[in-house]
Every structure is written in structure tokens, then in C-alpha cells.
PDB file of C-alpha atoms (C1' of nucleotides) in Angstrom:
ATOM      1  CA  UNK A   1      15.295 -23.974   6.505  1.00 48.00           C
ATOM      2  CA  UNK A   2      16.503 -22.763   2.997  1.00 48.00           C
ATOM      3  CA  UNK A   3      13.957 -20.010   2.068  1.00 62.00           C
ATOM      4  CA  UNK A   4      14.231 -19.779  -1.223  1.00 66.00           C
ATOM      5  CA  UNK A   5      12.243 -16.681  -2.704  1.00 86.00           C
ATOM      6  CA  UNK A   6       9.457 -17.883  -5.375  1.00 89.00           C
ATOM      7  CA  UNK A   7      10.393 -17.485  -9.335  1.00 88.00           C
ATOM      8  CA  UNK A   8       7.311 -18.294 -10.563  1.00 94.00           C
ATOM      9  CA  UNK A   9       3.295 -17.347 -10.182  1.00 96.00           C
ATOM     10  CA  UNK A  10       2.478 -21.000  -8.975  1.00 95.00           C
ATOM     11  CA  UNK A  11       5.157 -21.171  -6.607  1.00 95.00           C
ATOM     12  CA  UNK A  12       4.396 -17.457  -5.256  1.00 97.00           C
ATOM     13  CA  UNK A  13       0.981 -18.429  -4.652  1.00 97.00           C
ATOM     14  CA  UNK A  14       2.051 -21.580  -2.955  1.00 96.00           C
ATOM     15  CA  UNK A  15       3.860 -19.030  -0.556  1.00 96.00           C
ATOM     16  CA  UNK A  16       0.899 -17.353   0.228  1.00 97.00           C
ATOM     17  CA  UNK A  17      -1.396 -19.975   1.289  1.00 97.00           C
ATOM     18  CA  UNK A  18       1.635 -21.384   3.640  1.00 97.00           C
ATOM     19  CA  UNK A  19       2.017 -18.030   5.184  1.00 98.00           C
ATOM     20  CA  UNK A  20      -1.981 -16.851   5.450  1.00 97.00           C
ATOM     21  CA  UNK A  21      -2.707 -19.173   7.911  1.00 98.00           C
ATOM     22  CA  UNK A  22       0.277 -16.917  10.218  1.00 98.00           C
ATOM     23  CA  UNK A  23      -2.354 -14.219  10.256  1.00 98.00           C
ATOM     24  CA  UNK A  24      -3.357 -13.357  13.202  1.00 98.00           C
ATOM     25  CA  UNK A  25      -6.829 -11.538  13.513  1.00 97.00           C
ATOM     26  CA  UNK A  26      -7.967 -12.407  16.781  1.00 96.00           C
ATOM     27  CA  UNK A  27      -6.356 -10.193  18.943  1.00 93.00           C
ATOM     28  CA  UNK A  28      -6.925  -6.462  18.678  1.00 92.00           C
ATOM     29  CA  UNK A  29      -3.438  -3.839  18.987  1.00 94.00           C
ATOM     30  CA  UNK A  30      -1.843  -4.745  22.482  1.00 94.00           C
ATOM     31  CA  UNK A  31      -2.774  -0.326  23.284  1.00 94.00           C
ATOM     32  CA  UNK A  32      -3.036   2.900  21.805  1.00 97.00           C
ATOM     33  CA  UNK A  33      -0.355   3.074  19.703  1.00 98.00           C
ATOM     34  CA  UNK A  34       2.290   5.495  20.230  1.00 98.00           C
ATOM     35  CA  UNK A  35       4.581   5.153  16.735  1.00 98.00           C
ATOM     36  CA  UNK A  36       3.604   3.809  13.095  1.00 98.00           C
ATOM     37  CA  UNK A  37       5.948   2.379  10.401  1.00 98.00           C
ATOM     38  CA  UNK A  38       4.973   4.480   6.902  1.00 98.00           C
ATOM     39  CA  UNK A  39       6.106   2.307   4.132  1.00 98.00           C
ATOM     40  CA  UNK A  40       6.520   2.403   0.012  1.00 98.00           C
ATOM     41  CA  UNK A  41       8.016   1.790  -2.990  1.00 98.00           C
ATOM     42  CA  UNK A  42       9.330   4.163  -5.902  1.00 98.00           C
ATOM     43  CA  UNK A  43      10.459   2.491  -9.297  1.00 97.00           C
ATOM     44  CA  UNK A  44      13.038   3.871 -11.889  1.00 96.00           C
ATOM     45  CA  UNK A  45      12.389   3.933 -15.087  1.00 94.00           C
ATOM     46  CA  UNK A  46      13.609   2.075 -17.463  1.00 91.00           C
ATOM     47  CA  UNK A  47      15.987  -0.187 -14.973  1.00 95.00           C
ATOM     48  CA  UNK A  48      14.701  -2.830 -12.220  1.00 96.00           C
ATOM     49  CA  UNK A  49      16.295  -0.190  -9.933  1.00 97.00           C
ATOM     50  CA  UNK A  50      14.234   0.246  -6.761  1.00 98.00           C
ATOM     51  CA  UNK A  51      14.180   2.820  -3.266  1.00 98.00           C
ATOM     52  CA  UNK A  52      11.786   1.472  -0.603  1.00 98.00           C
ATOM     53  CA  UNK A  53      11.157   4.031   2.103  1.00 98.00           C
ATOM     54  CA  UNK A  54      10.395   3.384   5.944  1.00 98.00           C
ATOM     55  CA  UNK A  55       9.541   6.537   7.791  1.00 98.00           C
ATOM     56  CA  UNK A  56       8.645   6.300  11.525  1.00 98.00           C
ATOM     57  CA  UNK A  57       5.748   8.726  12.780  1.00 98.00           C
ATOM     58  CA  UNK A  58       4.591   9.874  16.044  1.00 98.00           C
ATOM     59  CA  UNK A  59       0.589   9.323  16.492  1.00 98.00           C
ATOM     60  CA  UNK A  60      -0.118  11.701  18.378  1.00 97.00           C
ATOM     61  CA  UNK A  61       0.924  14.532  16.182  1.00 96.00           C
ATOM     62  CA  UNK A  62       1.189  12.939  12.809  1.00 96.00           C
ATOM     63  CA  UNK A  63       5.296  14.188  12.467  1.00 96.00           C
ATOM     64  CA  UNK A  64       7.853  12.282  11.572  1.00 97.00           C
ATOM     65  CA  UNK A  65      10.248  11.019  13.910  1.00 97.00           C
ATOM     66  CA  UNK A  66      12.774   8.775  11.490  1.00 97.00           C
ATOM     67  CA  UNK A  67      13.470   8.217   8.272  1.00 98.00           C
ATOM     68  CA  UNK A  68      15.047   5.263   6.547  1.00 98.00           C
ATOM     69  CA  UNK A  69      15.672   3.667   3.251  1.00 98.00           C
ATOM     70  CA  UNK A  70      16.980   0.952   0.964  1.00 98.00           C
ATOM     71  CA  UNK A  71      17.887   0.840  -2.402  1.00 98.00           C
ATOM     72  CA  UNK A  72      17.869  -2.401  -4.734  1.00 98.00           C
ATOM     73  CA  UNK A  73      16.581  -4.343  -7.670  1.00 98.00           C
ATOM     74  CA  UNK A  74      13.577  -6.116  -8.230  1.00 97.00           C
ATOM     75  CA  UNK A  75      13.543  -9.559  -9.384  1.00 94.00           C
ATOM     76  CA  UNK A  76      10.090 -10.334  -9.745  1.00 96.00           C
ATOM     77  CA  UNK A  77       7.443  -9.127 -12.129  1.00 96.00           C
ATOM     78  CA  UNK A  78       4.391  -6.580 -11.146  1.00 97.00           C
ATOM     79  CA  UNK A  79       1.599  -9.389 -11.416  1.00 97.00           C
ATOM     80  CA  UNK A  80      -2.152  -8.410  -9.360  1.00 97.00           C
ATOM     81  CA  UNK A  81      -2.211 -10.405  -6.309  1.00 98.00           C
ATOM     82  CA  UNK A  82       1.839 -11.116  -6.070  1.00 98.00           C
ATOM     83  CA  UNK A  83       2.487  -7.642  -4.910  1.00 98.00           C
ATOM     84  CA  UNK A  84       4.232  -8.534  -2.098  1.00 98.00           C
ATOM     85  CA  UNK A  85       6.974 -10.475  -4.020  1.00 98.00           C
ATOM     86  CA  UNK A  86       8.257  -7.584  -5.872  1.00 98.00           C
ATOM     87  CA  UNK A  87       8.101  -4.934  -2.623  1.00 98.00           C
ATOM     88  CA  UNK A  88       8.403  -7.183   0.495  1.00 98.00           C
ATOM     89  CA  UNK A  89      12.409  -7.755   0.102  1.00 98.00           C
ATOM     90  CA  UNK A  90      13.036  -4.133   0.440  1.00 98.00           C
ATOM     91  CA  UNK A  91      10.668  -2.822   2.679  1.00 98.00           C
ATOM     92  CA  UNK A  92      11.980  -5.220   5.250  1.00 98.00           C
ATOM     93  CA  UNK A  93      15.599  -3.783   4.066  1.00 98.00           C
ATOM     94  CA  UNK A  94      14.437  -0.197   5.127  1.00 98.00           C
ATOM     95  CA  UNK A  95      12.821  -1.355   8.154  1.00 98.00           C
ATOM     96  CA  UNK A  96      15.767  -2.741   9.176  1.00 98.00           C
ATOM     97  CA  UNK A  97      17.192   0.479   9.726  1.00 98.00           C
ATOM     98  CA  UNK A  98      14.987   1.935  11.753  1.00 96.00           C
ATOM     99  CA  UNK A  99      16.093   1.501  15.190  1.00 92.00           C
ATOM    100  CA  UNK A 100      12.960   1.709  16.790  1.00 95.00           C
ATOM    101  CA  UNK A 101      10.187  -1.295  16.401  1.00 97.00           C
ATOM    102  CA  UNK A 102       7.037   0.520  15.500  1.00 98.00           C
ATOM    103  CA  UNK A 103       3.528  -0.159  17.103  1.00 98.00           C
ATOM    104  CA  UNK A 104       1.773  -0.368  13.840  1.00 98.00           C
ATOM    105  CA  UNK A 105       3.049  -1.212   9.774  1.00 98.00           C
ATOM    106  CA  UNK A 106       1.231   1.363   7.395  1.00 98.00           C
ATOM    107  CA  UNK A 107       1.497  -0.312   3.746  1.00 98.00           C
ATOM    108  CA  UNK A 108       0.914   0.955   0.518  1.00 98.00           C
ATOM    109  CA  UNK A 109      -1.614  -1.431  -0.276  1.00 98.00           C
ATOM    110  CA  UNK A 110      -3.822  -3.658   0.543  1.00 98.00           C
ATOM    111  CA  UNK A 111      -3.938  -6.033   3.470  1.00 98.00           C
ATOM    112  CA  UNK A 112      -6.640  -9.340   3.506  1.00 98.00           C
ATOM    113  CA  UNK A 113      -8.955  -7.376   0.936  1.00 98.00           C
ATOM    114  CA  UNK A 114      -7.028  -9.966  -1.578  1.00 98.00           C
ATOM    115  CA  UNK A 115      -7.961 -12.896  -3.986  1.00 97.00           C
ATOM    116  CA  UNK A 116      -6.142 -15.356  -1.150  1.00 98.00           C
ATOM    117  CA  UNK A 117      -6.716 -12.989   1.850  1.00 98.00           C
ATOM    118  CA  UNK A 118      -2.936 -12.135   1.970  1.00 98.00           C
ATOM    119  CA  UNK A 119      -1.993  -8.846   0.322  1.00 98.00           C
ATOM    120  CA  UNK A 120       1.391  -7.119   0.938  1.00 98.00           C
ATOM    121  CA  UNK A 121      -0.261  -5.790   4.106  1.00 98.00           C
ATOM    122  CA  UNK A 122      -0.789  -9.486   5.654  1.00 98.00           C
ATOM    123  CA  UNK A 123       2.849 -10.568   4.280  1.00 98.00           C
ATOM    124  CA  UNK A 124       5.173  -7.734   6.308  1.00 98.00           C
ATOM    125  CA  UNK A 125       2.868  -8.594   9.073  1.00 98.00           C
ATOM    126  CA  UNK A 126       3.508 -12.041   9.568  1.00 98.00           C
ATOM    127  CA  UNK A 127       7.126 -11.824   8.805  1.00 98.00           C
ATOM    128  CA  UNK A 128       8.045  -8.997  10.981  1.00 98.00           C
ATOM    129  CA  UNK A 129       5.024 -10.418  13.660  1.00 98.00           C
ATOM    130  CA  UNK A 130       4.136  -6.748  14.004  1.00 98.00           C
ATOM    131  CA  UNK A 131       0.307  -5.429  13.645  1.00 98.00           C
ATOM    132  CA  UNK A 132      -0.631  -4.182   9.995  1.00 98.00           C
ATOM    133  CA  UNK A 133      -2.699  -2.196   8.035  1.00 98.00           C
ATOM    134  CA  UNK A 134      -3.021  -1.813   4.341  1.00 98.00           C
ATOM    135  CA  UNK A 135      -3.970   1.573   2.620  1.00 98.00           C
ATOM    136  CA  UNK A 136      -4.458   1.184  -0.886  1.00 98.00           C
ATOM    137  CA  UNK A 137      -5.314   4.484  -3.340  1.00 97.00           C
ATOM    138  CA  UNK A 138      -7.385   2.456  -5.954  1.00 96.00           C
ATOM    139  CA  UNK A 139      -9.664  -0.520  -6.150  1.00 96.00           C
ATOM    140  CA  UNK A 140      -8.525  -3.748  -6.846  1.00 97.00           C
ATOM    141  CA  UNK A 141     -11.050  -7.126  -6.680  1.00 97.00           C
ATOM    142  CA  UNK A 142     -13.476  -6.221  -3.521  1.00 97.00           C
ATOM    143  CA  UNK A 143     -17.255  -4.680  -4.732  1.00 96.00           C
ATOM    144  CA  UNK A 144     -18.324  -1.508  -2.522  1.00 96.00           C
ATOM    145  CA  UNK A 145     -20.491   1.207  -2.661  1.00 95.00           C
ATOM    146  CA  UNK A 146     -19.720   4.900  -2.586  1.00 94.00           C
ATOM    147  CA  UNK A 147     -19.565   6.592   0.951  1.00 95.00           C
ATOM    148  CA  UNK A 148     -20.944   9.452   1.723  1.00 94.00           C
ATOM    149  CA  UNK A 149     -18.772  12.664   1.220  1.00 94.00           C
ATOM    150  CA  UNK A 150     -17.717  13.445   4.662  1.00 94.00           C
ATOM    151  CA  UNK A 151     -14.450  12.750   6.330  1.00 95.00           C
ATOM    152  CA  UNK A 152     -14.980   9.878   8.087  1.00 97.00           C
ATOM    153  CA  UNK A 153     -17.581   8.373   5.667  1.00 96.00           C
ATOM    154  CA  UNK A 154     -16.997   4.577   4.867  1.00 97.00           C
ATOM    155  CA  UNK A 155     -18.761   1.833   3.311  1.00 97.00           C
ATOM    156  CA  UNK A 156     -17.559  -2.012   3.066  1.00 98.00           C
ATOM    157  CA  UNK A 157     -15.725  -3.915   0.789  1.00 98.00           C
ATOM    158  CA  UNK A 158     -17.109  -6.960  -0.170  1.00 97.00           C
ATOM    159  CA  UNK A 159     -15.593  -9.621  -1.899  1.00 97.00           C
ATOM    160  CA  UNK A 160     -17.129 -13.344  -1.536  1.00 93.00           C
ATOM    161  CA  UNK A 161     -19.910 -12.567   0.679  1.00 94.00           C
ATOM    162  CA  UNK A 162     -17.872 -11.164   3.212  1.00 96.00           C
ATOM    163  CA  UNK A 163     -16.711  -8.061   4.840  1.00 97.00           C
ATOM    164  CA  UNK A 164     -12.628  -7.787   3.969  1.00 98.00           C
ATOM    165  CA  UNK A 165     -12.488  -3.874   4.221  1.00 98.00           C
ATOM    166  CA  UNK A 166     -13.871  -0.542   3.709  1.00 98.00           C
ATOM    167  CA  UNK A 167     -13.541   2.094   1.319  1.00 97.00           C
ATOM    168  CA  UNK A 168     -12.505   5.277   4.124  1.00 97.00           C
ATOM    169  CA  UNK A 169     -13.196   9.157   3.245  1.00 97.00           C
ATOM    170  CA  UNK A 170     -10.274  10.747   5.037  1.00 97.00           C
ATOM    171  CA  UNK A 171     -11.083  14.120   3.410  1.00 95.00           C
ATOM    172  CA  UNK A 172     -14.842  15.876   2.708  1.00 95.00           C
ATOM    173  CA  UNK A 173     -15.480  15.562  -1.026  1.00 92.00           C
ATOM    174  CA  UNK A 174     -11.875  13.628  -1.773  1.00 94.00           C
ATOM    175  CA  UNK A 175     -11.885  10.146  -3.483  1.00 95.00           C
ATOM    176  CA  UNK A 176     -11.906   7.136  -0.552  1.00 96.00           C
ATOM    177  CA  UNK A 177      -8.916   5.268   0.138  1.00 97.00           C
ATOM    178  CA  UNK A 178      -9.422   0.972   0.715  1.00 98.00           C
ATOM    179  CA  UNK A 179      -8.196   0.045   4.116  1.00 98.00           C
ATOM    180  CA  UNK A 180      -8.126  -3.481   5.047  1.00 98.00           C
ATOM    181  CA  UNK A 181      -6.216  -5.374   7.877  1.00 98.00           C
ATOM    182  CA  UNK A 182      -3.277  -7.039   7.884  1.00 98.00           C
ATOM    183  CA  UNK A 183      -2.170  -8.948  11.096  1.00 98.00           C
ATOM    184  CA  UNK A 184      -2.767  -8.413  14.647  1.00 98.00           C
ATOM    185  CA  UNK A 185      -5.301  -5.367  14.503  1.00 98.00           C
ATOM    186  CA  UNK A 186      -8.809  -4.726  14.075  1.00 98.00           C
ATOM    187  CA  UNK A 187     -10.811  -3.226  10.750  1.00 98.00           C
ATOM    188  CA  UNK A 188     -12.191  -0.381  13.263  1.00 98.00           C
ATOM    189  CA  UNK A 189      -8.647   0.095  14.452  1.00 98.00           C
ATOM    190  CA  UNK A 190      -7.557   0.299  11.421  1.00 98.00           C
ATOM    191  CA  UNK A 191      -9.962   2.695   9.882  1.00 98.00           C
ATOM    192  CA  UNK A 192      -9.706   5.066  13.100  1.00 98.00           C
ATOM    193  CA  UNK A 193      -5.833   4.982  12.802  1.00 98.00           C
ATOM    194  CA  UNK A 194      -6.309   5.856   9.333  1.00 98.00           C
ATOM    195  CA  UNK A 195      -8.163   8.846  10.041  1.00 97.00           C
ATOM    196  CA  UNK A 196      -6.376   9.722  12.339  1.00 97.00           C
ATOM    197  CA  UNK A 197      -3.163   9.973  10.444  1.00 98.00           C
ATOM    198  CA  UNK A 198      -4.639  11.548   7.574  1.00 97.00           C
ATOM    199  CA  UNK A 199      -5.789  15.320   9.113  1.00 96.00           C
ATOM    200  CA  UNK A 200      -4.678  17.136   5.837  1.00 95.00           C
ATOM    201  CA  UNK A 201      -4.659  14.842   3.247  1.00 96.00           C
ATOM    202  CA  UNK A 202      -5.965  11.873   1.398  1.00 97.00           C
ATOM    203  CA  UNK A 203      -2.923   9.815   1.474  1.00 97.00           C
ATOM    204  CA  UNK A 204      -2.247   9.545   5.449  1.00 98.00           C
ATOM    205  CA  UNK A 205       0.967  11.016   6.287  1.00 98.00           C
ATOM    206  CA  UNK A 206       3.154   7.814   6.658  1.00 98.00           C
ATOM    207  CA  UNK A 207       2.384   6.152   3.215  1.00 98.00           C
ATOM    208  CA  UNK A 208       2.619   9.827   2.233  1.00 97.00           C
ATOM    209  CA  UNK A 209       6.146  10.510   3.756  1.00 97.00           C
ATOM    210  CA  UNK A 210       7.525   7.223   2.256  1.00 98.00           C
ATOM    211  CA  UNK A 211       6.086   8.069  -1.341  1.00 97.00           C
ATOM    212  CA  UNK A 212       7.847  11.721  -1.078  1.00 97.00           C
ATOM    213  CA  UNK A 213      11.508  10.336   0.696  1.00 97.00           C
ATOM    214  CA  UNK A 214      11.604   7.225  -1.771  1.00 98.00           C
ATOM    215  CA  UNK A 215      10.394   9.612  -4.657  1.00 96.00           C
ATOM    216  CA  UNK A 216      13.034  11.557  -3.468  1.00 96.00           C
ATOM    217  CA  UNK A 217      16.375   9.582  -3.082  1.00 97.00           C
ATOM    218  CA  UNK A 218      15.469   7.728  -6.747  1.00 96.00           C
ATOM    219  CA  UNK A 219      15.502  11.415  -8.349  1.00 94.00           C
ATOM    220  CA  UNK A 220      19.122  12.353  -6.445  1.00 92.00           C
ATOM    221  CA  UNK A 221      20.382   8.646  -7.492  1.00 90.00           C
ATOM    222  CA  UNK A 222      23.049   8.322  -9.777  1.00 82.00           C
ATOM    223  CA  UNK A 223      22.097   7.199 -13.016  1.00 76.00           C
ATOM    224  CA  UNK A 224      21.585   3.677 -13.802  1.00 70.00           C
ATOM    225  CA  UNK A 225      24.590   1.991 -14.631  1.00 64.00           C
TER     226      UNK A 225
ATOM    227  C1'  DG B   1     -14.379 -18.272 -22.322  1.00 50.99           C
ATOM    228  C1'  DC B   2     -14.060 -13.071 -21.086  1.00 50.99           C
ATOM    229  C1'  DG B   3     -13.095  -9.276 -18.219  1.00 50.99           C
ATOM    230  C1'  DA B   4     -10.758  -7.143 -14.150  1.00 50.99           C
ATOM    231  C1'  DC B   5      -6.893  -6.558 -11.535  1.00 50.99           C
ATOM    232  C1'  DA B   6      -2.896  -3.192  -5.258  1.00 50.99           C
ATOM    233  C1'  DG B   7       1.961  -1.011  -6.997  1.00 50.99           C
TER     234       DG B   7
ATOM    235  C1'  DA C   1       4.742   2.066 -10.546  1.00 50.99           C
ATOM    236  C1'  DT C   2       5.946   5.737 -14.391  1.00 50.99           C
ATOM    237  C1'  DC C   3       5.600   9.150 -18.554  1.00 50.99           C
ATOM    238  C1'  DT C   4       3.501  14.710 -17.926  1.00 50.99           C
ATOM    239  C1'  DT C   5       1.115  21.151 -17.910  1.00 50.99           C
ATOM    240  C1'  DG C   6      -2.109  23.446 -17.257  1.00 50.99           C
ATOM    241  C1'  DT C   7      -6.254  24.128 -15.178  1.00 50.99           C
ATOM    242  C1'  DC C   8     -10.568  23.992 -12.530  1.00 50.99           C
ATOM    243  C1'  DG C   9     -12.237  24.543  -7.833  1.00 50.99           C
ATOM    244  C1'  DC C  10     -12.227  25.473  -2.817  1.00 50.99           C
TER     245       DC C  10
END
DNA sequence: GCGACAG
DNA sequence: ATCTTGTCGC
């Protein structure tokens, strides 16, 4: 089959309805897991230039155990709902280089708390068949109401009458973070796992450790050519 | 029709 | 996403 990657908002969208119905929500995580998969993005400005970070972490402690990365170009424009089509290429590129098969994707983003119920979250899921979880640091289309200020507070995101999420304190009297589901993992797993990999900060630690390594490498590249 | 809109 | 210093608060 000749994947061809989508050029244009139609087709992209197209894409996503095809591959939503690879979701898999039924099941909850196989066990505890032991490792996570931290991913993001970091963009250079004023070029197309690129560094996607994939940093493996231990659960248990929080640390990181790996780090990988990719470097490339983006050839398709930042439109709300089409995340994935601008990210997906190189996450799966830094991925790729870690060794070790994680027991959980962390995105930077959101998962099926999406217009079509398949955010970037959903879309590494299905295509690497591993379970997912989107963490996103603002809100996008889902309603929800404040939650209290205590770590551990949530409330739910709703967006057409149902349940897609939930807005997650991870720190007493920080702004909530929006974690939704991707594929192959519960919203309570999700929300625990959260937690539990945020113990100092808002941002948990492996979204966190990919900002700071992708941040990183893009400052020590050499300048666009 | 208008507004809103992950990164 | 990214451009950007100091400053308020715990």
C-alpha cells in the first residue's frame, strides 16, 4: 500500500476518520507499567526546521533512563485539529531510536478530547499499536469546569455530551493540565499515571524532559542553512 | 454567519 | 510553537 502523507485539510481529515476506528479503548494497560515514552516537538524560528524528542522514563522513580532525538522539516501547516500531521513524522523518527519499546506514549497534546476523537495522542497510538495518553497545557474545543485546587483535583471535559477527558491538578494551586486517552488505556489510568509522573511539577516529567532535550539540541544546531 | 481553536 | 525581563509569591 502506497501511503502517501495528506497535502491538504480535506485529505488529512479523510486520514483521520480511516485511522479512528484503529482505536482501541476497550482494553485497559496489559499491567502496571514499568517505562513511559515522553514525547515533543521544538520549532526554529524562522525555518521549517524541526527536533522531536523521545525520552524514556522509569515509573517508578520518575528518572530518565534514555534519551533520543530526530531532527527534520515540517511539511505541513500548524492547523487546530491536524496536529498530528505536522509532529507525527518525527516523533516516530525519535522513537525509532529508542531501543527499548515503552509501556506507555506520553504526548504533548491531546488524545480523543478532539473535534474527530483522534488527536496526536490517538494517531502515535494506533500507528505504533502501543497504549497512549495525551497531556495537553491549554484548552482546546472540550467545555469543563475548574477543579478544585489540590493536587489531584480534576473535573471532566465535555465536548458533545460526553465525557472525552479531564482537566488534572498535578500541583496545589497550579493551572490544570487536559489529559485525555489515546489508545489502549483507560481515562483513570491515564489521569493516575499522570499524577504520578508529575511529583514536582505541572508539566509531568516525560513531556517535560522532551520539551528541555528538543529545546535543547535546536539551540546547539547549526544555523539554518 | 461568527467565534474558537492542541502545538 | 516562538519572540522575551523582571517580578510577585510561596
Amino acid at each position: 500500500m502506497t501511503e502517501v502523507a495528506p497535502v491538504t485539510v480535506a485529505e488529512a481529515e479523510r486520514v483521520q476518520e480511516a485511522l479512528r476506528r484503529r482505536v482501541d479503548l476497550t482494553i485497559p494497560l496489559p499491567g502496571p507499567p514499568a517505562t513511559v515514552a515522553g514525547l515533543d516537538v521544538s520549532y526554529e524560528v524562522g525555518s521549517d526546521r524541526v527536533v522531536a524528542a523521545a525520552v524514556l522514563l522509569d515509573v517508578a522513580t520518575a528518572r530518565v533512563r534514555r534519551a533520543e532525538f530526530a531532527v527534520g522539516e515540517v511539511n505541513f501547516p500548524y492547523v487546530p485539529g491536524l496536529l498530528a500531521f505536522r509532529e507525527v513524522p518525527f516523533l516516530l523518527a525519535a522513537l525509532e531510536k529508542l531501543t527499548v519499546r515503552p509501556d506507555v506514549l506520553v504526548c504533548d497534546g491531546y488524545g480523543v478530547a478532539h473535534p474527530r476523537r483522534f488527536g496526536l495522542a490517538c494517531h502515535l497510538g494506533v500507528l505504533t499499536g502501543l497504549p497512549s495518553l495525551g497531556v495537553a497545557k491549554t484548552p482546546f474545543t472540550a467545555r469543563f469546569d475548574p477543579p478544585e485546587q489540590a493536587r489531584g483535583a480534576w473535573s471532566p471535559l465535555v465536548d458533545g455530551g460526553e465525557t472525552v477527558g479531564r482537566a488534572v491538578r498535578t500541583q496545589t494551586g497550579v493551572k490544570p493540565v487536559f489529559v485525555s486517552v489515546g489508545h489502549r488505556i483507560g481515562l483513570a489510568e491515564a489521569t493516575g499515571l499522570t499524577l504520578a509522573l508529575a511529583p514536582r511539577y505541572r508539566i509531568p516529567e516525560p513531556t517535560r524532559q522532551a520539551d528541555l532535550l528538543s529545546r535543547t539540541v535546536l539551540r546547539e544546531l547549526p544555523p539554518a542553512g
